[in-house]
């Protein structure tokens, strides 16, 4: 029996993260009356418990590293560098609060109604929203699901949120661990483990595959491995965690390495083995939304589910779990609902890992391009030959361009080195615009700057690099 509804909503968006709030603003710009519901904070995981706070901690730890290494520039730092973790966390929280307030102002300025509450889909076109003042039922015309993802938990070592922690708790620690055990050598574990190593913690990373950052090209990860060793981080690959327990002051992790059982002891254990879709408690089964085998919502190129007028975006819709992908899909869904002929259509997606040094890539690797039938040419320019990188004492790594041999069309770009998280934007634009290596080489880059290696690598593709020896074609 249908519930009597208290109000009709034009466009309901569940989830106020990177996808949800962007979809809300774009839809409001296009004339929709939008209600945005979330039981947690505006900005979702990325802003509150992910991208932003983690990068703040990473930035603080990098500052510690630079201070400790200042003597290389002739700057003498006397005494020990002291890290006050409660103050670091307080500073980090200030950044988050400032950005959250900004999102709130943007939503208000665009006329989006925000409800702080828990939404549950009771039947097609009906939602129950429970707030601190009680619950009400609403009907909606269109629905965007932006319900995100959750950290995956180890069944044999569940989170206790005290010493066996997820990335959420790792961002709020009030002390530097004496020994931080990280289960999972993917980008989340690597980023946070590296940050705490720079703060002074002993760090051990346990990775189940044969390399850190599985799925990332080894030419990039090899540079990161070298820096982890310099930081004193222990990386144990082919390590399968059998269980673990919080004994009060430490965590004992049982792990099998190459068939042998070992115990690793630390005062904290960060479990970062991936994320899973947050699709279990929203009532999706009541409206017939179809999920894939992993629990992600199935969508088409217009972000539409199998249910008419129901859309899904971001982490809950699968694919690459990236905040910028969620925002992109949020705009697509809002435009489709508003009658525009929009669709998911990108040539290049940027991938960024805030390791030490940073890793960024987009498009095809050389092996991927060859597998697709391209005859390729690749050119790699080292940061060691870049004046700006040397002047900031951060010159390890390189920029590589993969191009089609006959046309010099840019197919992919891989980077590892200083600030490549920012440099990758030019590479994404080049691929989206259908640029050739010649286009990049003829684009004047300011000197001395870090983007110059992209131009230099492009010149290498063409065989007339100036600041490195050209390969014989």
Tab-separated table of C-alpha atoms in Angstrom:
chain	number	residue	atom	x	y	z
A	1	UNK	CA	0.000	0.000	0.000
A	2	UNK	CA	1.408	3.375	-0.977
A	3	UNK	CA	2.347	5.823	1.756
A	4	UNK	CA	0.630	9.200	1.829
A	5	UNK	CA	3.250	11.759	0.909
A	6	UNK	CA	3.744	15.103	2.582
A	7	UNK	CA	5.219	16.851	-0.437
A	8	UNK	CA	6.242	16.397	-4.047
A	9	UNK	CA	9.902	16.927	-4.958
A	10	UNK	CA	10.954	17.822	-8.492
A	11	UNK	CA	14.522	16.443	-8.291
A	12	UNK	CA	15.713	14.508	-5.248
A	13	UNK	CA	19.435	13.875	-4.817
A	14	UNK	CA	20.577	11.468	-2.113
A	15	UNK	CA	24.170	12.103	-1.088
A	16	UNK	CA	25.947	15.463	-0.825
A	17	UNK	CA	29.438	14.379	-1.818
A	18	UNK	CA	31.523	15.400	-4.824
A	19	UNK	CA	28.893	14.057	-7.194
A	20	UNK	CA	25.727	14.963	-5.334
A	21	UNK	CA	26.325	18.610	-4.531
A	22	UNK	CA	27.709	19.292	-8.023
A	23	UNK	CA	24.634	17.661	-9.578
A	24	UNK	CA	22.409	19.756	-7.318
A	25	UNK	CA	24.040	23.032	-8.316
A	26	UNK	CA	24.058	22.198	-12.043
A	27	UNK	CA	20.416	21.105	-11.985
A	28	UNK	CA	19.430	24.271	-10.127
A	29	UNK	CA	21.280	26.349	-12.725
A	30	UNK	CA	19.121	24.643	-15.354
A	31	UNK	CA	15.898	25.557	-13.585
A	32	UNK	CA	15.176	22.470	-11.514
A	33	UNK	CA	13.800	22.653	-7.980
A	34	UNK	CA	16.306	20.499	-6.112
A	35	UNK	CA	16.241	18.839	-2.704
A	36	UNK	CA	19.598	17.444	-1.549
A	37	UNK	CA	19.576	14.950	1.333
A	38	UNK	CA	22.514	13.602	3.325
A	39	UNK	CA	22.755	12.198	6.821
A	40	UNK	CA	26.376	13.344	7.191
A	41	UNK	CA	28.338	16.458	6.255
A	42	UNK	CA	28.168	18.411	3.013
A	43	UNK	CA	31.023	17.446	0.738
A	44	UNK	CA	30.859	13.746	1.524
A	45	UNK	CA	33.852	11.484	2.032
A	46	UNK	CA	36.203	13.406	-0.246
A	47	UNK	CA	35.892	16.720	1.533
A	48	UNK	CA	35.464	15.471	5.091
A	49	UNK	CA	37.183	12.098	5.386
A	50	UNK	CA	39.184	11.590	2.208
A	51	UNK	CA	40.801	13.712	-0.488
A	52	UNK	CA	41.079	17.047	1.293
A	53	UNK	CA	42.042	16.056	4.865
A	54	UNK	CA	44.496	13.416	3.634
A	55	UNK	CA	46.222	15.910	1.332
A	56	UNK	CA	46.433	18.376	4.208
A	57	UNK	CA	48.262	15.774	6.333
A	58	UNK	CA	50.455	14.872	3.361
A	59	UNK	CA	51.315	18.544	2.861
A	60	UNK	CA	52.210	18.954	6.539
A	61	UNK	CA	54.408	15.839	6.462
A	62	UNK	CA	56.135	17.070	3.303
A	63	UNK	CA	56.921	20.329	5.113
A	64	UNK	CA	58.576	18.303	7.875
A	65	UNK	CA	60.653	16.463	5.287
A	66	UNK	CA	61.771	19.721	3.669
A	67	UNK	CA	62.728	21.256	7.010
A	68	UNK	CA	64.791	18.210	7.912
A	69	UNK	CA	66.498	18.334	4.522
A	70	UNK	CA	67.095	22.083	4.476
A	71	UNK	CA	70.792	21.621	5.296
A	72	UNK	CA	71.275	20.457	1.689
A	73	UNK	CA	70.558	24.055	0.666
A	74	UNK	CA	72.882	25.456	3.286
A	75	UNK	CA	70.072	26.238	5.721
A	76	UNK	CA	70.961	25.008	9.193
A	77	UNK	CA	68.095	23.818	11.381
A	78	UNK	CA	69.142	23.316	14.986
A	79	UNK	CA	67.405	20.810	17.241
A	80	UNK	CA	64.696	18.304	16.472
A	81	UNK	CA	61.650	19.107	14.371
A	82	UNK	CA	58.674	18.692	16.695
A	83	UNK	CA	55.299	17.677	15.289
A	84	UNK	CA	52.268	18.554	17.438
A	85	UNK	CA	49.661	16.165	16.017
A	86	UNK	CA	46.636	17.697	17.797
A	87	UNK	CA	47.568	21.064	16.248
A	88	UNK	CA	48.138	19.467	12.833
A	89	UNK	CA	44.693	17.843	13.015
A	90	UNK	CA	43.171	21.132	14.151
A	91	UNK	CA	44.754	22.915	11.165
A	92	UNK	CA	43.494	20.184	8.835
A	93	UNK	CA	39.978	20.468	10.267
A	94	UNK	CA	40.048	24.223	9.670
A	95	UNK	CA	40.640	23.640	5.958
A	96	UNK	CA	37.784	21.144	5.804
A	97	UNK	CA	35.419	23.492	7.638
A	98	UNK	CA	36.265	26.368	5.304
A	99	UNK	CA	35.537	24.277	2.218
A	100	UNK	CA	32.366	22.789	3.706
A	101	UNK	CA	31.087	26.289	4.442
A	102	UNK	CA	31.851	27.215	0.848
A	103	UNK	CA	29.779	24.310	-0.463
A	104	UNK	CA	26.928	25.303	1.836
A	105	UNK	CA	27.014	28.877	0.519
A	106	UNK	CA	27.049	27.698	-3.100
A	107	UNK	CA	24.054	25.439	-2.562
A	108	UNK	CA	22.129	28.211	-0.839
A	109	UNK	CA	23.104	30.725	-3.506
A	110	UNK	CA	21.800	28.415	-6.218
A	111	UNK	CA	18.506	27.816	-4.438
A	112	UNK	CA	19.133	24.175	-3.495
A	113	UNK	CA	17.182	22.968	-0.466
A	114	UNK	CA	19.388	20.887	1.824
A	115	UNK	CA	17.923	18.416	4.297
A	116	UNK	CA	20.118	16.833	6.957
A	117	UNK	CA	18.630	13.404	7.339
A	118	UNK	CA	18.576	9.775	6.271
A	119	UNK	CA	16.762	8.885	3.059
A	120	UNK	CA	15.195	5.481	2.435
A	121	UNK	CA	13.406	4.529	-0.777
A	122	UNK	CA	10.197	2.792	0.243
A	123	UNK	CA	8.676	2.265	-3.209
A	124	UNK	CA	8.941	3.756	-6.737
A	125	UNK	CA	8.824	7.580	-6.599
A	126	UNK	CA	8.517	7.593	-2.795
A	127	UNK	CA	11.190	8.338	-0.210
A	128	UNK	CA	11.133	8.418	3.574
A	129	UNK	CA	13.395	11.080	5.049
A	130	UNK	CA	14.184	10.734	8.728
A	131	UNK	CA	15.578	13.786	10.544
A	132	UNK	CA	16.069	14.693	14.188
A	133	UNK	CA	12.509	16.063	14.100
A	134	UNK	CA	10.945	12.804	12.947
A	135	UNK	CA	10.206	11.292	9.554
A	136	UNK	CA	8.200	12.318	6.511
A	137	UNK	CA	7.350	10.731	3.169
A	138	UNK	CA	7.912	12.578	-0.084
A	139	UNK	CA	7.246	11.784	-3.728
A	140	UNK	CA	9.807	12.721	-6.364
A	141	UNK	CA	9.805	13.066	-10.147
A	142	UNK	CA	13.501	12.382	-10.732
A	143	UNK	CA	16.110	10.839	-8.456
A	144	UNK	CA	19.915	10.936	-8.490
A	145	UNK	CA	21.670	8.399	-6.289
A	146	UNK	CA	25.033	9.735	-5.128
A	147	UNK	CA	25.409	7.487	-2.098
A	148	UNK	CA	29.139	6.823	-2.404
A	149	UNK	CA	31.284	4.031	-1.002
A	150	UNK	CA	32.663	2.696	2.278
A	151	UNK	CA	36.057	1.314	3.350
A	152	UNK	CA	36.238	-2.456	2.867
A	153	UNK	CA	36.677	-4.328	6.132
A	154	UNK	CA	38.759	-7.436	6.746
A	155	UNK	CA	36.479	-10.197	8.056
A	156	UNK	CA	39.289	-11.673	10.145
A	157	UNK	CA	40.308	-8.278	11.553
A	158	UNK	CA	37.330	-5.892	11.665
A	159	UNK	CA	37.702	-2.214	12.489
A	160	UNK	CA	37.514	-1.344	16.164
A	161	UNK	CA	38.109	2.357	15.303
A	162	UNK	CA	40.692	2.571	18.087
A	163	UNK	CA	43.819	0.700	17.022
A	164	UNK	CA	42.498	-1.264	14.057
A	165	UNK	CA	41.478	1.700	11.978
A	166	UNK	CA	40.226	2.811	8.583
A	167	UNK	CA	41.411	5.869	6.691
A	168	UNK	CA	38.768	7.899	8.555
A	169	UNK	CA	40.427	7.341	11.951
A	170	UNK	CA	43.916	7.671	10.444
A	171	UNK	CA	43.068	11.279	9.602
A	172	UNK	CA	42.266	12.184	13.207
A	173	UNK	CA	45.020	10.489	15.238
A	174	UNK	CA	46.145	12.662	18.136
A	175	UNK	CA	49.606	11.119	18.225
A	176	UNK	CA	52.236	9.916	15.809
A	177	UNK	CA	52.245	6.113	15.888
A	178	UNK	CA	55.430	4.486	17.075
A	179	UNK	CA	54.820	1.718	14.541
A	180	UNK	CA	52.018	2.014	12.000
A	181	UNK	CA	51.106	-1.212	10.194
A	182	UNK	CA	49.349	-0.575	6.882
A	183	UNK	CA	47.387	-3.440	5.355
A	184	UNK	CA	47.108	-2.679	1.651
A	185	UNK	CA	49.686	-1.050	-0.603
A	186	UNK	CA	47.190	0.793	-2.797
A	187	UNK	CA	47.082	4.554	-3.066
A	188	UNK	CA	45.213	5.215	0.208
A	189	UNK	CA	47.505	3.103	2.369
A	190	UNK	CA	50.580	4.355	0.560
A	191	UNK	CA	49.645	8.028	0.859
A	192	UNK	CA	48.827	7.905	4.573
A	193	UNK	CA	51.666	5.525	5.407
A	194	UNK	CA	54.152	7.815	3.683
A	195	UNK	CA	52.769	10.856	5.501
A	196	UNK	CA	53.179	9.246	8.918
A	197	UNK	CA	56.655	8.018	8.002
A	198	UNK	CA	57.643	11.639	7.316
A	199	UNK	CA	56.144	12.643	10.654
A	200	UNK	CA	58.512	10.131	12.273
A	201	UNK	CA	56.562	6.889	12.574
A	202	UNK	CA	57.993	3.492	11.780
A	203	UNK	CA	55.796	2.169	8.964
A	204	UNK	CA	55.314	-1.363	7.637
A	205	UNK	CA	53.158	-1.906	4.551
A	206	UNK	CA	51.653	-5.368	3.988
A	207	UNK	CA	50.534	-5.849	0.382
A	208	UNK	CA	48.870	-9.012	-0.886
A	209	UNK	CA	50.118	-8.756	-4.474
A	210	UNK	CA	53.722	-8.691	-5.665
A	211	UNK	CA	53.995	-4.884	-5.814
A	212	UNK	CA	52.743	-1.663	-4.286
A	213	UNK	CA	50.167	0.331	-6.250
A	214	UNK	CA	48.911	-2.710	-8.177
A	215	UNK	CA	47.631	-1.713	-11.590
A	216	UNK	CA	50.052	1.215	-11.896
A	217	UNK	CA	52.876	1.021	-14.433
A	218	UNK	CA	56.048	-0.357	-12.820
A	219	UNK	CA	58.226	2.389	-14.333
A	220	UNK	CA	56.313	4.826	-12.091
A	221	UNK	CA	56.145	2.662	-8.979
A	222	UNK	CA	59.877	1.885	-9.103
A	223	UNK	CA	60.641	5.540	-8.339
A	224	UNK	CA	58.184	5.477	-5.423
A	225	UNK	CA	59.706	2.254	-4.066
A	226	UNK	CA	63.113	3.889	-3.984
A	227	UNK	CA	61.797	6.805	-1.946
A	228	UNK	CA	59.949	4.528	0.470
A	229	UNK	CA	63.240	2.787	1.165
A	230	UNK	CA	64.919	6.153	1.794
A	231	UNK	CA	62.134	7.029	4.248
A	232	UNK	CA	62.707	3.762	6.114
A	233	UNK	CA	59.320	2.293	5.185
A	234	UNK	CA	59.257	-1.502	5.151
A	235	UNK	CA	57.234	-2.976	2.295
A	236	UNK	CA	56.299	-6.667	2.479
A	237	UNK	CA	54.632	-7.991	-0.675
A	238	UNK	CA	52.743	-11.263	-1.169
A	239	UNK	CA	51.622	-10.808	2.431
A	240	UNK	CA	48.257	-12.323	3.351
A	241	UNK	CA	46.756	-11.169	6.638
A	242	UNK	CA	45.282	-14.064	8.587
A	243	UNK	CA	43.900	-12.009	11.458
A	244	UNK	CA	44.794	-9.571	14.179
A	245	UNK	CA	43.770	-8.264	17.566
A	246	UNK	CA	43.933	-5.151	19.673
A	247	UNK	CA	45.633	-6.134	22.927
A	248	UNK	CA	45.153	-2.720	24.510
A	249	UNK	CA	48.354	-0.880	23.695
A	250	UNK	CA	49.207	-2.566	20.422
A	251	UNK	CA	47.899	-4.581	17.517
A	252	UNK	CA	49.198	-8.051	16.723
A	253	UNK	CA	48.755	-8.856	13.040
A	254	UNK	CA	49.106	-12.445	11.882
A	255	UNK	CA	50.372	-12.545	8.316
A	256	UNK	CA	51.474	-15.273	5.931
A	257	UNK	CA	54.422	-14.359	3.701
A	258	UNK	CA	55.633	-16.833	1.102
A	259	UNK	CA	53.933	-19.643	2.984
A	260	UNK	CA	55.424	-18.736	6.349
A	261	UNK	CA	53.381	-17.410	9.280
A	262	UNK	CA	54.624	-14.256	10.973
A	263	UNK	CA	53.365	-11.771	13.542
A	264	UNK	CA	53.826	-8.035	13.038
A	265	UNK	CA	53.322	-5.847	16.112
A	266	UNK	CA	52.457	-2.163	16.019
A	267	UNK	CA	50.509	0.360	18.049
A	268	UNK	CA	48.098	1.088	15.162
A	269	UNK	CA	46.988	-0.909	12.116
A	270	UNK	CA	45.481	0.960	9.169
A	271	UNK	CA	43.422	-1.364	6.960
A	272	UNK	CA	43.117	0.086	3.457
A	273	UNK	CA	42.215	-2.722	1.089
A	274	UNK	CA	39.768	-0.811	-1.065
A	275	UNK	CA	36.222	0.492	-0.944
A	276	UNK	CA	32.790	-1.015	-1.510
A	277	UNK	CA	29.556	0.594	-2.740
A	278	UNK	CA	27.310	2.092	-0.090
A	279	UNK	CA	24.202	0.514	-1.604
A	280	UNK	CA	23.026	-1.695	1.232
A	281	UNK	CA	20.754	0.533	3.311
A	282	UNK	CA	18.981	2.862	0.903
A	283	UNK	CA	16.007	0.704	-0.135
A	284	UNK	CA	17.197	0.221	-3.712
A	285	UNK	CA	15.535	-3.193	-3.770
A	286	UNK	CA	12.182	-1.520	-3.182
A	287	UNK	CA	12.369	0.430	-6.433
A	288	UNK	CA	13.995	-2.279	-8.548
A	289	UNK	CA	17.394	-0.692	-9.224
A	290	UNK	CA	19.745	-3.243	-10.763
A	291	UNK	CA	23.177	-3.886	-9.248
A	292	UNK	CA	26.211	-5.661	-10.680
A	293	UNK	CA	27.938	-8.634	-9.029
A	294	UNK	CA	29.998	-6.344	-6.791
A	295	UNK	CA	27.011	-4.337	-5.615
A	296	UNK	CA	27.554	-1.257	-7.781
A	297	UNK	CA	24.577	0.362	-9.506
A	298	UNK	CA	24.432	-0.296	-13.247
A	299	UNK	CA	24.169	2.852	-15.397
A	300	UNK	CA	24.358	3.782	-19.066
A	301	UNK	CA	26.237	6.650	-20.743
A	302	UNK	CA	23.590	9.086	-19.507
A	303	UNK	CA	23.978	7.934	-15.885
A	304	UNK	CA	20.519	6.328	-16.085
A	305	UNK	CA	19.750	3.127	-14.170
A	306	UNK	CA	17.349	0.456	-15.381
A	307	UNK	CA	14.550	2.315	-13.571
A	308	UNK	CA	12.996	5.248	-15.396
A	309	UNK	CA	13.827	8.656	-13.881
A	310	UNK	CA	16.423	7.152	-11.511
A	311	UNK	CA	20.094	8.037	-12.058
A	312	UNK	CA	23.320	7.082	-10.259
A	313	UNK	CA	26.674	8.836	-10.155
A	314	UNK	CA	30.070	8.576	-8.474
A	315	UNK	CA	31.394	5.695	-6.404
A	316	UNK	CA	28.063	3.887	-6.064
A	317	UNK	CA	27.919	3.597	-9.867
A	318	UNK	CA	31.260	1.814	-10.073
A	319	UNK	CA	34.118	2.392	-12.460
A	320	UNK	CA	37.047	4.371	-11.126
A	321	UNK	CA	36.281	5.645	-7.618
A	322	UNK	CA	37.452	9.223	-8.150
A	323	UNK	CA	35.972	12.453	-6.830
A	324	UNK	CA	36.481	14.244	-10.144
A	325	UNK	CA	34.712	11.417	-11.985
A	326	UNK	CA	31.777	11.779	-9.573
A	327	UNK	CA	31.568	15.525	-10.221
A	328	UNK	CA	31.726	14.956	-13.970
A	329	UNK	CA	28.921	12.397	-13.819
A	330	UNK	CA	26.906	14.687	-11.555
A	331	UNK	CA	26.861	17.375	-14.229
A	332	UNK	CA	25.939	14.827	-16.916
A	333	UNK	CA	22.985	13.475	-14.898
A	334	UNK	CA	21.699	16.961	-14.081
A	335	UNK	CA	21.862	17.983	-17.732
A	336	UNK	CA	20.137	14.825	-18.980
A	337	UNK	CA	17.316	15.316	-16.461
A	338	UNK	CA	17.012	18.912	-17.683
A	339	UNK	CA	16.557	17.805	-21.285
A	340	UNK	CA	20.070	18.278	-22.610
A	341	UNK	CA	21.716	15.698	-24.889
A	342	UNK	CA	24.640	15.097	-22.540
A	343	UNK	CA	26.476	11.809	-22.113
A	344	UNK	CA	29.606	10.370	-20.522
A	345	UNK	CA	32.211	10.957	-23.199
A	346	UNK	CA	35.813	11.508	-22.166
A	347	UNK	CA	39.032	10.616	-23.952
A	348	UNK	CA	41.252	10.834	-20.887
A	349	UNK	CA	40.687	10.474	-17.145
A	350	UNK	CA	43.410	11.816	-14.832
A	351	UNK	CA	44.738	9.475	-12.150
A	352	UNK	CA	46.767	10.997	-9.322
A	353	UNK	CA	48.556	9.375	-6.386
A	354	UNK	CA	49.969	11.668	-3.694
A	355	UNK	CA	52.892	9.404	-2.913
A	356	UNK	CA	56.518	10.495	-2.604
A	357	UNK	CA	57.122	11.510	-5.312
A	358	UNK	CA	53.684	12.075	-6.762
A	359	UNK	CA	52.408	9.845	-9.563
A	360	UNK	CA	49.986	10.936	-12.293
A	361	UNK	CA	48.901	9.424	-15.565
A	362	UNK	CA	46.200	9.610	-18.206
A	363	UNK	CA	45.313	7.928	-21.469
A	364	UNK	CA	47.124	4.797	-22.636
A	365	UNK	CA	50.423	3.347	-21.504
A	366	UNK	CA	52.747	2.134	-24.246
A	367	UNK	CA	51.766	-1.509	-23.686
A	368	UNK	CA	48.046	-0.640	-23.660
A	369	UNK	CA	48.417	1.332	-26.883
A	370	UNK	CA	50.222	-1.538	-28.598
A	371	UNK	CA	47.536	-3.948	-27.419
A	372	UNK	CA	44.986	-1.732	-29.152
A	373	UNK	CA	46.925	-1.982	-32.399
A	374	UNK	CA	48.810	1.302	-32.361
A	375	UNK	CA	52.383	1.574	-33.581
A	376	UNK	CA	53.845	3.758	-30.872
A	377	UNK	CA	56.723	6.033	-30.092
A	378	UNK	CA	57.516	7.079	-26.519
A	379	UNK	CA	59.731	9.840	-25.189
A	380	UNK	CA	60.741	10.330	-21.569
A	381	UNK	CA	62.224	13.534	-20.132
A	382	UNK	CA	63.819	13.419	-16.643
A	383	UNK	CA	63.221	16.046	-13.984
A	384	UNK	CA	66.974	15.847	-13.337
A	385	UNK	CA	67.362	17.947	-16.486
A	386	UNK	CA	64.769	20.508	-15.394
A	387	UNK	CA	66.104	23.677	-13.786
A	388	UNK	CA	63.066	24.344	-11.634
A	389	UNK	CA	62.988	20.821	-10.202
A	390	UNK	CA	66.668	21.077	-9.301
A	391	UNK	CA	66.171	24.502	-7.727
A	392	UNK	CA	63.516	23.144	-5.370
A	393	UNK	CA	65.659	20.087	-4.609
A	394	UNK	CA	63.024	17.695	-5.896
A	395	UNK	CA	64.272	16.320	-9.193
A	396	UNK	CA	63.620	12.585	-9.123
A	397	UNK	CA	61.225	11.213	-11.730
A	398	UNK	CA	60.230	11.948	-15.305
A	399	UNK	CA	57.480	12.784	-17.793
A	400	UNK	CA	56.751	10.317	-20.587
A	401	UNK	CA	54.589	10.837	-23.653
A	402	UNK	CA	53.228	7.916	-25.647
A	403	UNK	CA	52.236	8.882	-29.189
A	404	UNK	CA	51.092	7.182	-32.363
A	405	UNK	CA	54.187	6.819	-34.536
A	406	UNK	CA	52.775	7.886	-37.896
A	407	UNK	CA	50.654	10.830	-36.755
A	408	UNK	CA	52.385	11.792	-33.460
A	409	UNK	CA	48.902	11.905	-31.889
A	410	UNK	CA	49.259	11.944	-28.089
A	411	UNK	CA	47.786	8.704	-26.740
A	412	UNK	CA	48.903	8.813	-23.120
A	413	UNK	CA	51.128	10.554	-20.594
A	414	UNK	CA	52.766	9.117	-17.479
A	415	UNK	CA	54.470	11.227	-14.828
A	416	UNK	CA	56.268	10.707	-11.542
A	417	UNK	CA	57.924	13.621	-9.794
A	418	UNK	CA	57.310	17.027	-8.199
A	419	UNK	CA	53.772	18.430	-8.452
A	420	UNK	CA	52.735	16.072	-11.248
A	421	UNK	CA	49.264	16.078	-9.679
A	422	UNK	CA	48.922	19.551	-11.194
A	423	UNK	CA	50.972	18.976	-14.348
A	424	UNK	CA	48.702	16.147	-15.525
A	425	UNK	CA	45.919	18.630	-16.374
A	426	UNK	CA	47.760	19.826	-19.475
A	427	UNK	CA	48.209	16.243	-20.628
A	428	UNK	CA	44.489	15.496	-20.160
A	429	UNK	CA	43.591	18.583	-22.168
A	430	UNK	CA	46.013	17.598	-24.925
A	431	UNK	CA	44.421	14.169	-25.327
A	432	UNK	CA	40.871	15.548	-25.107
A	433	UNK	CA	41.726	18.120	-27.793
A	434	UNK	CA	43.306	15.529	-30.082
A	435	UNK	CA	46.684	17.244	-29.842
A	436	UNK	CA	49.870	15.907	-31.405
A	437	UNK	CA	53.374	15.986	-29.989
A	438	UNK	CA	54.037	18.865	-32.357
A	439	UNK	CA	51.186	20.859	-30.800
A	440	UNK	CA	52.759	20.428	-27.375
A	441	UNK	CA	56.273	21.170	-28.613
A	442	UNK	CA	55.127	24.407	-30.261
A	443	UNK	CA	53.333	25.557	-27.112
A	444	UNK	CA	55.735	27.916	-25.361
A	445	UNK	CA	56.257	26.922	-21.732
A	446	UNK	CA	57.573	29.469	-19.235
A	447	UNK	CA	61.123	28.915	-18.009
A	448	UNK	CA	62.142	27.771	-15.471
A	449	UNK	CA	58.987	25.854	-14.562
A	450	UNK	CA	57.966	22.276	-13.842
A	451	UNK	CA	55.631	21.929	-16.885
A	452	UNK	CA	58.580	22.241	-19.277
A	453	UNK	CA	59.317	18.472	-19.275
A	454	UNK	CA	56.014	17.890	-21.090
A	455	UNK	CA	57.199	20.136	-23.915
A	456	UNK	CA	60.651	18.530	-23.830
A	457	UNK	CA	59.175	15.016	-23.988
A	458	UNK	CA	57.034	16.103	-26.940
A	459	UNK	CA	60.147	17.345	-28.727
A	460	UNK	CA	61.701	13.962	-28.005
A	461	UNK	CA	58.806	12.258	-29.796
A	462	UNK	CA	59.574	14.422	-32.827
A	463	UNK	CA	63.293	13.656	-32.613
A	464	UNK	CA	64.534	17.175	-31.972
A	465	UNK	CA	64.752	17.459	-28.186
A	466	UNK	CA	67.171	20.154	-27.070
A	467	UNK	CA	67.894	19.283	-23.457
A	468	UNK	CA	68.323	15.539	-23.803
A	469	UNK	CA	69.844	13.241	-26.368
A	470	UNK	CA	67.358	12.095	-28.996
A	471	UNK	CA	66.725	8.427	-29.606
A	472	UNK	CA	67.583	7.170	-33.057
A	473	UNK	CA	64.299	6.727	-34.869
